[in-house]
JSON list of C-alpha atoms in Angstrom, two decimals:
[
{"chain": "A", "resi": 118, "resn": "MET", "atom": "CA", "xyz": [37.27, -5.83, -4.70]},
{"chain": "A", "resi": 119, "resn": "ARG", "atom": "CA", "xyz": [33.73, -6.30, -5.94]},
{"chain": "A", "resi": 120, "resn": "HIS", "atom": "CA", "xyz": [30.81, -4.87, -4.04]},
{"chain": "A", "resi": 121, "resn": "ARG", "atom": "CA", "xyz": [27.67, -6.93, -3.66]},
{"chain": "A", "resi": 122, "resn": "ARG", "atom": "CA", "xyz": [24.36, -5.18, -3.98]},
{"chain": "A", "resi": 123, "resn": "LEU", "atom": "CA", "xyz": [22.35, -5.99, -0.89]},
{"chain": "A", "resi": 124, "resn": "GLY", "atom": "CA", "xyz": [18.60, -5.96, -0.54]},
{"chain": "A", "resi": 125, "resn": "PRO", "atom": "CA", "xyz": [16.74, -3.74, 1.93]},
{"chain": "A", "resi": 126, "resn": "LEU", "atom": "CA", "xyz": [17.37, -4.00, 5.64]},
{"chain": "A", "resi": 127, "resn": "VAL", "atom": "CA", "xyz": [14.48, -6.01, 7.10]},
{"chain": "A", "resi": 128, "resn": "GLY", "atom": "CA", "xyz": [15.42, -6.08, 10.77]},
{"chain": "A", "resi": 129, "resn": "TRP", "atom": "CA", "xyz": [18.25, -6.41, 13.20]},
{"chain": "A", "resi": 130, "resn": "SER", "atom": "CA", "xyz": [19.36, -8.45, 16.17]},
{"chain": "A", "resi": 131, "resn": "LEU", "atom": "CA", "xyz": [22.24, -8.38, 18.61]},
{"chain": "A", "resi": 132, "resn": "GLY", "atom": "CA", "xyz": [25.35, -10.25, 17.59]},
{"chain": "A", "resi": 133, "resn": "ALA", "atom": "CA", "xyz": [27.56, -12.31, 19.91]},
{"chain": "A", "resi": 134, "resn": "ASP", "atom": "CA", "xyz": [29.58, -9.20, 20.75]},
{"chain": "A", "resi": 135, "resn": "GLY", "atom": "CA", "xyz": [26.49, -7.13, 21.64]},
{"chain": "A", "resi": 136, "resn": "ARG", "atom": "CA", "xyz": [26.54, -4.99, 18.50]},
{"chain": "A", "resi": 137, "resn": "ARG", "atom": "CA", "xyz": [23.51, -4.65, 16.25]},
{"chain": "A", "resi": 138, "resn": "VAL", "atom": "CA", "xyz": [23.58, -6.88, 13.18]},
{"chain": "A", "resi": 139, "resn": "GLY", "atom": "CA", "xyz": [21.23, -6.19, 10.28]},
{"chain": "A", "resi": 140, "resn": "ALA", "atom": "CA", "xyz": [19.33, -8.91, 8.48]},
{"chain": "A", "resi": 141, "resn": "ARG", "atom": "CA", "xyz": [19.17, -8.25, 4.75]},
{"chain": "A", "resi": 142, "resn": "MET", "atom": "CA", "xyz": [16.78, -9.60, 2.15]},
{"chain": "A", "resi": 143, "resn": "ALA", "atom": "CA", "xyz": [18.03, -10.83, -1.21]},
{"chain": "A", "resi": 144, "resn": "ALA", "atom": "CA", "xyz": [17.65, -8.29, -4.02]},
{"chain": "A", "resi": 145, "resn": "MET", "atom": "CA", "xyz": [14.55, -8.77, -6.16]},
{"chain": "A", "resi": 146, "resn": "LYS", "atom": "CA", "xyz": [15.36, -10.20, -9.57]},
{"chain": "A", "resi": 147, "resn": "PRO", "atom": "CA", "xyz": [13.15, -9.73, -12.61]},
{"chain": "A", "resi": 148, "resn": "ARG", "atom": "CA", "xyz": [11.39, -12.85, -13.84]},
{"chain": "A", "resi": 149, "resn": "THR", "atom": "CA", "xyz": [12.74, -14.06, -17.15]},
{"chain": "A", "resi": 150, "resn": "GLY", "atom": "CA", "xyz": [9.48, -15.69, -18.20]},
{"chain": "A", "resi": 151, "resn": "ASP", "atom": "CA", "xyz": [5.97, -16.06, -16.94]},
{"chain": "A", "resi": 152, "resn": "GLY", "atom": "CA", "xyz": [5.76, -19.74, -17.82]},
{"chain": "A", "resi": 153, "resn": "PRO", "atom": "CA", "xyz": [2.81, -21.80, -18.97]},
{"chain": "A", "resi": 154, "resn": "LEU", "atom": "CA", "xyz": [-0.68, -22.06, -17.54]},
{"chain": "A", "resi": 155, "resn": "GLU", "atom": "CA", "xyz": [-0.46, -24.41, -14.58]},
{"chain": "A", "resi": 156, "resn": "VAL", "atom": "CA", "xyz": [-2.70, -25.88, -11.91]},
{"chain": "A", "resi": 157, "resn": "THR", "atom": "CA", "xyz": [-1.30, -27.47, -8.76]},
{"chain": "A", "resi": 158, "resn": "LYS", "atom": "CA", "xyz": [-2.94, -29.11, -5.77]},
{"chain": "A", "resi": 159, "resn": "GLU", "atom": "CA", "xyz": [-1.98, -27.33, -2.56]},
{"chain": "A", "resi": 160, "resn": "GLY", "atom": "CA", "xyz": [-3.57, -28.63, 0.61]},
{"chain": "A", "resi": 161, "resn": "ARG", "atom": "CA", "xyz": [-7.29, -29.14, 0.01]},
{"chain": "A", "resi": 162, "resn": "GLY", "atom": "CA", "xyz": [-7.47, -26.59, -2.80]},
{"chain": "A", "resi": 163, "resn": "LEU", "atom": "CA", "xyz": [-6.22, -26.08, -6.33]},
{"chain": "A", "resi": 164, "resn": "VAL", "atom": "CA", "xyz": [-4.04, -23.15, -7.35]},
{"chain": "A", "resi": 165, "resn": "MET", "atom": "CA", "xyz": [-4.28, -21.99, -10.96]},
{"chain": "A", "resi": 166, "resn": "ARG", "atom": "CA", "xyz": [-1.57, -19.68, -12.36]},
{"chain": "A", "resi": 167, "resn": "VAL", "atom": "CA", "xyz": [-2.50, -17.95, -15.61]},
{"chain": "A", "resi": 168, "resn": "PRO", "atom": "CA", "xyz": [0.17, -15.92, -17.48]},
{"chain": "A", "resi": 169, "resn": "LEU", "atom": "CA", "xyz": [-1.01, -12.43, -18.44]},
{"chain": "A", "resi": 170, "resn": "GLU", "atom": "CA", "xyz": [-0.31, -10.58, -21.69]},
{"chain": "A", "resi": 171, "resn": "GLY", "atom": "CA", "xyz": [1.40, -7.59, -20.08]},
{"chain": "A", "resi": 172, "resn": "GLY", "atom": "CA", "xyz": [3.55, -9.83, -17.88]},
{"chain": "A", "resi": 173, "resn": "GLY", "atom": "CA", "xyz": [3.03, -11.42, -14.53]},
{"chain": "A", "resi": 174, "resn": "ARG", "atom": "CA", "xyz": [0.50, -14.03, -13.54]},
{"chain": "A", "resi": 175, "resn": "LEU", "atom": "CA", "xyz": [-3.03, -14.23, -12.26]},
{"chain": "A", "resi": 176, "resn": "VAL", "atom": "CA", "xyz": [-3.12, -16.64, -9.32]},
{"chain": "A", "resi": 177, "resn": "VAL", "atom": "CA", "xyz": [-6.51, -18.11, -8.36]},
{"chain": "A", "resi": 178, "resn": "GLU", "atom": "CA", "xyz": [-7.24, -20.56, -5.57]},
{"chain": "A", "resi": 179, "resn": "LEU", "atom": "CA", "xyz": [-10.22, -22.87, -6.21]},
{"chain": "A", "resi": 180, "resn": "ASN", "atom": "CA", "xyz": [-11.92, -25.68, -4.36]},
{"chain": "A", "resi": 181, "resn": "ALA", "atom": "CA", "xyz": [-13.05, -28.84, -6.22]},
{"chain": "A", "resi": 182, "resn": "ASP", "atom": "CA", "xyz": [-16.61, -27.56, -6.81]},
{"chain": "A", "resi": 183, "resn": "GLU", "atom": "CA", "xyz": [-15.37, -24.25, -8.23]},
{"chain": "A", "resi": 184, "resn": "ALA", "atom": "CA", "xyz": [-12.93, -26.10, -10.52]},
{"chain": "A", "resi": 185, "resn": "LYS", "atom": "CA", "xyz": [-15.77, -28.30, -11.82]},
{"chain": "A", "resi": 186, "resn": "SER", "atom": "CA", "xyz": [-17.95, -25.21, -12.47]},
{"chain": "A", "resi": 187, "resn": "LEU", "atom": "CA", "xyz": [-15.06, -23.55, -14.32]},
{"chain": "A", "resi": 188, "resn": "GLU", "atom": "CA", "xyz": [-14.55, -26.68, -16.40]},
{"chain": "A", "resi": 189, "resn": "GLU", "atom": "CA", "xyz": [-18.25, -26.72, -17.39]},
{"chain": "A", "resi": 190, "resn": "ALA", "atom": "CA", "xyz": [-18.29, -23.00, -18.20]},
{"chain": "A", "resi": 191, "resn": "LEU", "atom": "CA", "xyz": [-15.18, -23.28, -20.38]},
{"chain": "A", "resi": 192, "resn": "SER", "atom": "CA", "xyz": [-16.53, -26.35, -22.21]},
{"chain": "A", "resi": 193, "resn": "HIS", "atom": "CA", "xyz": [-19.67, -24.38, -23.20]},
{"chain": "A", "resi": 194, "resn": "VAL", "atom": "CA", "xyz": [-17.72, -21.54, -24.80]},
{"chain": "A", "resi": 195, "resn": "THR", "atom": "CA", "xyz": [-15.00, -23.62, -26.44]},
{"chain": "A", "resi": 196, "resn": "SER", "atom": "CA", "xyz": [-17.16, -26.26, -28.17]}
]
């Protein structure tokens, strides 16, 4: 019989028989890759995800005016 590793207990409720039943979270899994730089439109804003050298991502939420200012600032230093 194999045992499954369960995540931490995040709460409980009463089951149909009146006993307490725990709700478990899935175990955290390491990310295999941080992926490319990406920008997505979410609601009225833009979300930019920048991969970092040491791992992980920097996530920045911008409005349209901030995105335009960023575009101008980057064009000055890259040309």
